[in-house]
Tab-separated table of C-alpha atoms in Angstrom:
chain	number	residue	atom	x	y	z
A	1	MET	CA	-31.328	-54.668	10.076
A	2	SER	CA	-32.058	-51.242	7.413
A	3	ARG	CA	-29.271	-50.541	5.371
A	4	LEU	CA	-28.486	-47.790	3.056
A	5	SER	CA	-29.122	-46.561	0.176
A	6	VAL	CA	-27.353	-45.941	-2.828
A	7	THR	CA	-28.443	-41.912	-2.849
A	8	ASP	CA	-27.475	-42.142	1.435
A	9	THR	CA	-24.505	-43.293	0.895
A	10	ASN	CA	-22.939	-41.074	-1.924
A	11	THR	CA	-24.791	-38.548	0.776
A	12	THR	CA	-23.069	-39.890	3.525
A	13	ILE	CA	-19.393	-39.673	1.748
A	14	ALA	CA	-20.215	-36.216	0.139
A	15	ASN	CA	-20.704	-34.694	3.574
A	16	GLU	CA	-17.321	-36.338	4.673
A	17	ARG	CA	-15.635	-35.067	2.059
A	18	ASN	CA	-16.651	-31.543	2.851
A	19	ASP	CA	-15.634	-32.294	6.054
A	20	LYS	CA	-12.112	-32.918	5.570
A	21	VAL	CA	-11.959	-29.637	2.967
A	22	ALA	CA	-9.520	-27.104	4.745
A	23	LYS	CA	-10.766	-23.978	6.155
A	24	MET	CA	-10.054	-20.547	7.117
A	25	LYS	CA	-10.985	-17.444	8.639
A	26	ALA	CA	-11.529	-14.112	6.078
A	27	VAL	CA	-12.601	-11.014	6.103
A	28	GLN	CA	-15.194	-9.099	4.056
A	29	VAL	CA	-17.316	-7.056	2.725
A	30	PRO	CA	-20.735	-8.110	1.466
A	31	LYS	CA	-21.571	-4.618	0.135
A	32	ALA	CA	-20.985	-1.482	-0.266
A	33	GLY	CA	-21.025	0.753	2.569
A	34	ALA	CA	-21.927	-2.670	4.730
A	35	ASP	CA	-20.130	-3.497	8.002
A	36	PHE	CA	-17.178	-6.106	7.932
A	37	GLU	CA	-18.391	-10.005	8.383
A	38	ILE	CA	-15.791	-12.752	9.730
A	39	VAL	CA	-16.250	-15.034	7.482
A	40	GLU	CA	-15.437	-18.864	7.157
A	41	ARG	CA	-14.229	-20.555	4.103
A	42	GLU	CA	-12.313	-22.961	1.781
A	43	ILE	CA	-8.511	-22.239	1.142
A	44	PRO	CA	-8.733	-21.050	-2.378
A	45	GLN	CA	-6.581	-23.141	-4.795
A	46	PRO	CA	-4.861	-21.179	-7.968
A	47	GLY	CA	-5.690	-21.157	-11.582
A	48	PRO	CA	-2.953	-20.791	-14.171
A	49	GLY	CA	-0.305	-18.058	-13.505
A	50	GLN	CA	-1.122	-17.667	-9.954
A	51	VAL	CA	-0.088	-18.819	-6.627
A	52	ARG	CA	-1.678	-19.139	-2.945
A	53	ILE	CA	-0.205	-17.079	-0.589
A	54	ARG	CA	0.066	-17.987	3.603
A	55	VAL	CA	-0.732	-14.805	4.856
A	56	GLU	CA	1.141	-13.517	7.769
A	57	ALA	CA	0.545	-10.095	7.499
A	58	CYS	CA	-1.229	-7.523	5.837
A	59	GLY	CA	-1.864	-3.114	6.328
A	60	VAL	CA	-4.727	-1.495	6.391
A	61	CYS	CA	-4.724	1.555	4.037
A	62	HIS	CA	-7.122	4.341	3.798
A	63	SER	CA	-7.129	2.938	-0.005
A	64	ASP	CA	-9.037	0.744	2.072
A	65	VAL	CA	-12.356	3.001	2.143
A	66	LEU	CA	-12.467	1.644	-1.706
A	67	THR	CA	-13.521	-1.448	-1.385
A	68	LYS	CA	-15.429	-0.510	2.063
A	69	GLU	CA	-17.574	2.049	0.855
A	70	GLY	CA	-17.750	1.070	-3.219
A	71	ILE	CA	-16.471	3.977	-4.448
A	72	LEU	CA	-14.857	2.512	-7.549
A	73	PRO	CA	-16.876	1.234	-10.286
A	74	GLY	CA	-17.585	-2.551	-10.936
A	75	ILE	CA	-16.285	-3.743	-7.574
A	76	SER	CA	-18.166	-7.679	-7.260
A	77	TYR	CA	-19.470	-8.358	-3.611
A	78	PRO	CA	-18.474	-9.450	-1.176
A	79	ARG	CA	-14.911	-9.021	-1.761
A	80	VAL	CA	-11.805	-8.914	0.648
A	81	PRO	CA	-10.014	-6.095	1.442
A	82	GLY	CA	-6.378	-5.310	1.803
A	83	HIS	CA	-3.341	-4.485	-0.698
A	84	GLU	CA	-0.008	-4.327	1.941
A	85	VAL	CA	0.500	-8.180	2.138
A	86	ALA	CA	3.210	-9.707	2.816
A	87	GLY	CA	3.393	-13.645	3.307
A	88	VAL	CA	4.303	-16.849	1.981
A	89	ILE	CA	4.168	-18.900	-1.231
A	90	ASP	CA	1.956	-21.652	0.065
A	91	GLU	CA	1.183	-23.174	-3.627
A	92	VAL	CA	1.736	-22.580	-7.181
A	93	GLY	CA	-0.627	-23.172	-10.104
A	94	ALA	CA	0.002	-25.092	-13.229
A	95	GLY	CA	2.203	-23.144	-15.451
A	96	VAL	CA	4.073	-21.288	-12.752
A	97	LYS	CA	7.906	-21.404	-12.909
A	98	GLU	CA	9.400	-19.119	-11.516
A	99	TRP	CA	7.951	-18.803	-8.075
A	100	ARG	CA	9.064	-21.649	-6.078
A	101	LYS	CA	6.416	-22.825	-2.444
A	102	GLY	CA	8.049	-21.861	0.771
A	103	GLU	CA	8.892	-18.754	-0.747
A	104	ARG	CA	8.471	-14.622	1.052
A	105	VAL	CA	6.371	-12.614	-1.111
A	106	GLY	CA	4.253	-9.262	-0.862
A	107	VAL	CA	1.430	-7.894	-2.722
A	108	GLY	CA	0.995	-4.067	-3.451
A	109	TRP	CA	-1.545	-1.750	-4.741
A	110	PHE	CA	-1.000	-3.476	-8.314
A	111	GLY	CA	-2.321	-6.382	-8.634
A	112	GLY	CA	-1.238	-7.107	-11.945
A	113	GLN	CA	-1.431	-5.915	-15.708
A	114	ASP	CA	-3.027	-7.421	-18.928
A	115	ASN	CA	0.117	-7.184	-21.283
A	116	THR	CA	-2.634	-6.288	-24.441
A	117	CYS	CA	-3.916	-2.360	-23.659
A	118	PRO	CA	-1.313	0.190	-24.962
A	119	ALA	CA	0.306	1.144	-21.896
A	120	CYS	CA	1.144	-2.252	-21.514
A	121	ARG	CA	2.928	-2.956	-24.559
A	122	ARG	CA	5.313	-0.116	-23.942
A	123	GLY	CA	6.554	-1.598	-20.598
A	124	ASP	CA	4.500	0.772	-18.346
A	125	PHE	CA	2.349	-1.977	-16.423
A	126	ALA	CA	1.508	0.917	-13.650
A	127	ASN	CA	-0.658	2.392	-15.741
A	128	CYS	CA	-1.951	0.026	-17.531
A	129	ALA	CA	-5.759	0.427	-18.745
A	130	SER	CA	-7.531	-3.130	-16.981
A	131	VAL	CA	-6.783	-0.952	-13.360
A	132	ILE	CA	-6.346	-4.721	-11.563
A	133	ILE	CA	-5.634	-3.628	-7.661
A	134	CYS	CA	-6.017	-6.391	-4.893
A	135	GLY	CA	-8.010	-6.252	-2.486
A	136	ILE	CA	-10.813	-4.446	-5.064
A	137	THR	CA	-9.895	-6.300	-8.015
A	138	TYR	CA	-9.966	-9.371	-6.288
A	139	ASP	CA	-9.941	-10.971	-2.865
A	140	GLY	CA	-6.661	-9.547	-1.161
A	141	GLY	CA	-5.566	-10.074	2.392
A	142	TYR	CA	-7.511	-9.742	4.628
A	143	GLN	CA	-7.875	-13.835	5.313
A	144	GLU	CA	-5.106	-15.786	6.128
A	145	TYR	CA	-4.892	-17.359	2.196
A	146	MET	CA	-5.284	-15.709	-0.878
A	147	VAL	CA	-4.270	-16.322	-4.313
A	148	ALA	CA	-2.875	-13.672	-6.730
A	149	PRO	CA	-0.805	-13.655	-10.398
A	150	VAL	CA	2.432	-13.822	-10.608
A	151	GLU	CA	2.532	-10.495	-11.952
A	152	ALA	CA	1.822	-8.513	-8.803
A	153	LEU	CA	4.542	-10.843	-7.040
A	154	ALA	CA	7.133	-9.383	-5.225
A	155	HIS	CA	10.283	-10.766	-3.442
A	156	MET	CA	10.632	-9.755	0.757
A	157	PRO	CA	13.827	-10.095	2.425
A	158	GLU	CA	14.065	-13.079	5.123
A	159	SER	CA	15.041	-10.663	7.728
A	160	LEU	CA	12.497	-8.567	7.466
A	161	ASP	CA	9.040	-8.704	9.810
A	162	PRO	CA	5.807	-9.719	7.718
A	163	ALA	CA	4.151	-6.980	9.958
A	164	GLU	CA	7.359	-4.174	9.306
A	165	ALA	CA	7.249	-4.979	5.885
A	166	ALA	CA	4.092	-5.129	4.766
A	167	PRO	CA	3.111	-1.317	4.792
A	168	LEU	CA	5.437	-0.513	2.360
A	169	MET	CA	4.593	-2.198	-0.631
A	170	CYS	CA	1.854	0.294	-0.262
A	171	ALA	CA	3.234	3.433	2.040
A	172	GLY	CA	6.974	2.884	1.554
A	173	VAL	CA	6.770	2.064	-2.556
A	174	THR	CA	3.987	4.838	-2.814
A	175	THR	CA	7.574	7.367	-0.703
A	176	PHE	CA	10.021	5.979	-1.997
A	177	ASN	CA	9.383	5.508	-5.382
A	178	ALA	CA	8.161	9.496	-6.100
A	179	LEU	CA	11.216	10.352	-4.163
A	180	ARG	CA	14.016	8.557	-6.734
A	181	ARG	CA	11.966	9.221	-9.376
A	182	ASN	CA	11.473	12.916	-9.360
A	183	GLY	CA	15.513	14.162	-10.291
A	184	GLY	CA	16.600	15.594	-7.022
A	185	MET	CA	20.236	14.879	-6.293
A	186	PRO	CA	22.302	14.243	-2.990
A	187	SER	CA	21.923	17.645	-0.323
A	188	ASP	CA	18.999	19.107	-2.049
A	189	LEU	CA	16.522	20.560	-0.028
A	190	VAL	CA	13.409	18.384	0.041
A	191	ALA	CA	10.434	19.014	1.642
A	192	VAL	CA	7.804	16.058	3.069
A	193	GLN	CA	4.609	17.822	4.090
A	194	GLY	CA	2.617	15.866	6.401
A	195	ILE	CA	4.196	13.383	9.154
A	196	GLY	CA	1.656	10.713	8.934
A	197	GLY	CA	1.815	7.239	7.338
A	198	LEU	CA	3.205	8.149	3.957
A	199	GLY	CA	4.850	11.205	5.605
A	200	HIS	CA	6.891	9.479	8.219
A	201	LEU	CA	8.747	7.261	5.769
A	202	GLY	CA	8.510	9.776	3.364
A	203	ILE	CA	11.087	12.159	5.540
A	204	GLN	CA	12.928	8.692	6.703
A	205	PHE	CA	13.606	7.646	2.319
A	206	ALA	CA	14.778	11.187	1.978
A	207	ARG	CA	16.722	11.287	4.596
A	208	LYS	CA	18.547	7.959	3.633
A	209	PHE	CA	18.281	9.183	-0.168
A	210	GLY	CA	20.865	12.206	1.228
A	211	TYR	CA	18.796	15.421	0.925
A	212	ARG	CA	18.407	17.708	3.418
A	213	VAL	CA	15.365	17.038	4.801
A	214	ALA	CA	12.223	19.851	5.659
A	215	ALA	CA	9.353	18.671	7.475
A	216	ILE	CA	5.994	20.046	7.579
A	217	GLY	CA	3.216	19.302	10.221
A	218	ARG	CA	0.671	21.237	12.443
A	219	GLY	CA	1.566	22.122	15.482
A	220	ALA	CA	4.936	22.350	17.720
A	221	ASP	CA	4.287	18.870	18.601
A	222	ASN	CA	5.206	17.171	15.946
A	223	ALA	CA	8.770	18.751	16.007
A	224	SER	CA	11.075	16.013	18.254
A	225	LEU	CA	9.425	13.534	15.953
A	226	ALA	CA	10.413	14.650	12.525
A	227	LYS	CA	14.186	15.408	13.905
A	228	LYS	CA	14.039	12.090	15.075
A	229	LEU	CA	12.930	10.650	11.287
A	230	GLY	CA	15.658	12.225	10.070
A	231	ALA	CA	14.528	15.895	9.382
A	232	GLY	CA	16.937	18.659	9.789
A	233	VAL	CA	14.670	21.502	9.512
A	234	TYR	CA	10.787	21.515	11.322
A	235	ILE	CA	8.627	24.377	9.488
A	236	ASP	CA	4.920	24.250	11.873
A	237	SER	CA	2.038	25.064	9.440
A	238	ALA	CA	0.036	26.382	11.617
A	239	ALA	CA	2.702	28.918	12.810
A	240	VAL	CA	4.559	30.259	10.133
A	241	ASP	CA	4.653	31.032	6.301
A	242	VAL	CA	5.388	27.717	4.418
A	243	ALA	CA	6.283	28.937	1.391
A	244	ALA	CA	8.246	31.377	2.418
A	245	GLU	CA	10.139	29.141	5.244
A	246	LEU	CA	11.463	26.704	2.156
A	247	LYS	CA	12.540	30.386	0.033
A	248	LYS	CA	14.986	31.376	2.315
A	249	LEU	CA	16.051	28.067	3.082
A	250	GLY	CA	16.914	28.345	-1.340
A	251	GLY	CA	13.770	26.982	-2.253
A	252	ALA	CA	12.491	23.097	-2.741
A	253	ARG	CA	13.418	20.817	-4.754
A	254	VAL	CA	11.022	18.574	-4.540
A	255	ILE	CA	8.151	19.022	-2.162
A	256	LEU	CA	6.379	15.966	-1.003
A	257	ALA	CA	2.924	17.100	-0.561
A	258	THR	CA	1.476	13.250	1.740
A	259	ALA	CA	-2.149	15.188	3.329
A	260	PRO	CA	-4.729	14.771	2.658
A	261	SER	CA	-5.632	18.800	2.206
A	262	GLY	CA	-5.723	20.142	-1.558
A	263	LYS	CA	-5.443	23.722	0.163
A	264	ALA	CA	-2.896	23.335	2.414
A	265	MET	CA	-1.062	21.705	-1.102
A	266	SER	CA	-1.974	24.859	-2.735
A	267	THR	CA	-0.321	26.760	-0.082
A	268	LEU	CA	3.235	25.247	-0.429
A	269	VAL	CA	3.748	25.318	-4.521
A	270	ASP	CA	5.223	28.627	-4.013
A	271	GLY	CA	7.951	27.532	-1.368
A	272	LEU	CA	9.642	25.491	-4.165
A	273	GLY	CA	12.996	26.445	-5.928
A	274	ASP	CA	13.674	27.022	-9.850
A	275	ASN	CA	12.847	23.922	-11.859
A	276	GLY	CA	11.197	21.994	-8.785
A	277	THR	CA	8.372	19.515	-8.727
A	278	MET	CA	5.549	19.077	-5.996
A	279	LEU	CA	5.017	15.439	-5.795
A	280	VAL	CA	1.202	14.180	-5.145
A	281	VAL	CA	0.919	11.741	-3.100
A	282	GLY	CA	-1.849	12.898	-1.033
A	283	ALA	CA	-5.327	11.869	-2.109
A	284	SER	CA	-7.958	14.538	-1.447
A	285	GLN	CA	-11.445	15.868	-2.182
A	286	ASP	CA	-10.787	19.387	-2.397
A	287	PRO	CA	-8.508	19.979	-5.855
A	288	ILE	CA	-5.058	22.424	-5.561
A	289	GLU	CA	-5.543	25.800	-6.942
A	290	VAL	CA	-2.307	27.385	-8.159
A	291	GLN	CA	-1.651	30.987	-10.139
A	292	PRO	CA	-0.511	29.986	-13.434
A	293	GLY	CA	2.653	32.022	-12.743
A	294	SER	CA	4.096	29.496	-9.927
A	295	LEU	CA	4.600	27.933	-12.421
A	296	ILE	CA	5.320	29.401	-15.352
A	297	PHE	CA	8.466	31.845	-13.416
A	298	GLY	CA	11.484	28.978	-12.349
A	299	ARG	CA	9.600	26.311	-15.077
A	300	LYS	CA	8.547	24.223	-11.564
A	301	ARG	CA	5.148	21.904	-12.274
A	302	ILE	CA	3.367	19.448	-9.464
A	303	GLN	CA	3.341	15.801	-10.790
A	304	GLY	CA	0.786	13.056	-8.999
A	305	TRP	CA	2.398	9.833	-8.222
A	306	SER	CA	0.736	6.445	-7.698
A	307	ALA	CA	2.822	3.217	-5.896
A	308	GLY	CA	4.759	1.276	-8.343
A	309	ILE	CA	5.374	-2.124	-9.722
A	310	PRO	CA	7.088	-5.400	-8.410
A	311	THR	CA	10.052	-3.831	-9.191
A	312	ASP	CA	9.160	-0.799	-7.452
A	313	SER	CA	7.609	-2.655	-4.424
A	314	GLU	CA	11.453	-4.720	-4.492
A	315	ASP	CA	13.814	-2.246	-4.390
A	316	THR	CA	11.936	-0.333	-1.570
A	317	LEU	CA	12.001	-3.245	0.610
A	318	ARG	CA	16.281	-4.145	-0.276
A	319	PHE	CA	16.599	-0.489	0.615
A	320	ALA	CA	14.952	-0.165	3.805
A	321	GLU	CA	16.515	-4.271	4.533
A	322	MET	CA	19.458	-1.850	4.084
A	323	THR	CA	19.439	1.025	5.582
A	324	GLY	CA	16.997	0.325	8.592
A	325	VAL	CA	13.952	2.668	6.898
A	326	ARG	CA	10.937	1.081	9.507
A	327	ALA	CA	7.201	1.945	9.541
A	328	MET	CA	5.779	2.863	13.534
A	329	ILE	CA	3.063	0.658	13.016
A	330	GLU	CA	0.011	-1.152	14.926
A	331	LYS	CA	-1.253	-4.117	15.323
A	332	TYR	CA	-4.520	-5.698	15.216
A	333	PRO	CA	-4.939	-9.121	15.244
A	334	LEU	CA	-7.539	-10.836	12.294
A	335	ALA	CA	-10.649	-11.170	14.098
A	336	LYS	CA	-10.463	-7.387	15.219
A	337	ALA	CA	-10.210	-6.010	11.826
A	338	ALA	CA	-13.108	-4.087	12.369
A	339	GLU	CA	-11.568	-2.099	14.708
A	340	ALA	CA	-8.344	-2.076	13.423
A	341	TYR	CA	-10.099	0.089	9.820
A	342	ASP	CA	-11.664	1.892	12.437
A	343	ARG	CA	-8.374	2.845	13.719
A	344	MET	CA	-7.260	3.636	11.218
A	345	MET	CA	-9.651	5.666	9.628
A	346	SER	CA	-9.819	8.095	12.971
A	347	GLY	CA	-6.695	9.223	11.879
A	348	LYS	CA	-4.773	9.223	14.979
A	349	ALA	CA	-2.704	5.491	14.773
A	350	GLU	CA	1.097	5.993	14.976
A	351	PHE	CA	0.776	5.773	11.664
A	352	ARG	CA	0.437	2.352	9.752
A	353	VAL	CA	-2.733	-0.215	11.597
A	354	VAL	CA	-1.639	-3.906	10.504
A	355	LEU	CA	-3.264	-7.551	10.876
A	356	THR	CA	-1.316	-10.266	11.883
A	357	MET	CA	-2.592	-13.842	11.140
């Protein structure tokens, strides 16, 4: 009778243990510019100050191109994209006391802070010098489970559907936060340029804030949707001079520029009223060009705006829950992440693409 050696026995035990390790599906980018690949990974364990999230949904945002194509320097590969995460805490790491297993949470663009840079020392976490981004600095939500630092977590209301809530973690908080911090008052004229992934949420938020809302789109076909979303006025940029139309309405207190076109944004500045602000949330490669006098006379300004920190996300989620603001979404299973990404990049999605687990 043959007998197993000690080495054979240890190998058998190790193989049995490996077979019992819990696995999950993830969609990763193996290297900059490469195609997505679906892989099986071990379910990650949270470290100190971290939680593990069972992902229920993750939005597919245009900013995911930064990970897909390696546009930002310093990204380590393979990397799992995704920064519009809705899920449930599945496990907590050592030292985590303020979060519990079973809590619904979201993670957005803001992925944490270093707590040491000058901005963090002043409490300006959104401008942390370390630029910690979910799905770029560490693996994001294109997977069944992910690990995140507690600094990145936002409480998510129980009543919100995960697929509808996920886009609010980026597109939602960006438009909500920009509008609420612009200094506008109820009944002020607010113009939203672009009726897309950002703009369709911006129109809804602006209406619920009590602003007079003018939606700016290209073509007459967008008029009915703009009115349905809450716009009182629709301006077709292909047919009229948008700035002149805004002046007829008294000038905009705020223009929320969501369409990624510096050229289109440049034509809007003269439509601002006195002390008006153009809030730029749509990232484009071409420059915004403006005559200095257009800003000097009337004391107008152009301001950029990024998303926000988790407490801003929580405010966005609660406000959306209360008022019925929802993203219009197209859902895809995780296994079709590449198809979902292509749909988003095509510009034909209406209006946010979401992966569901």
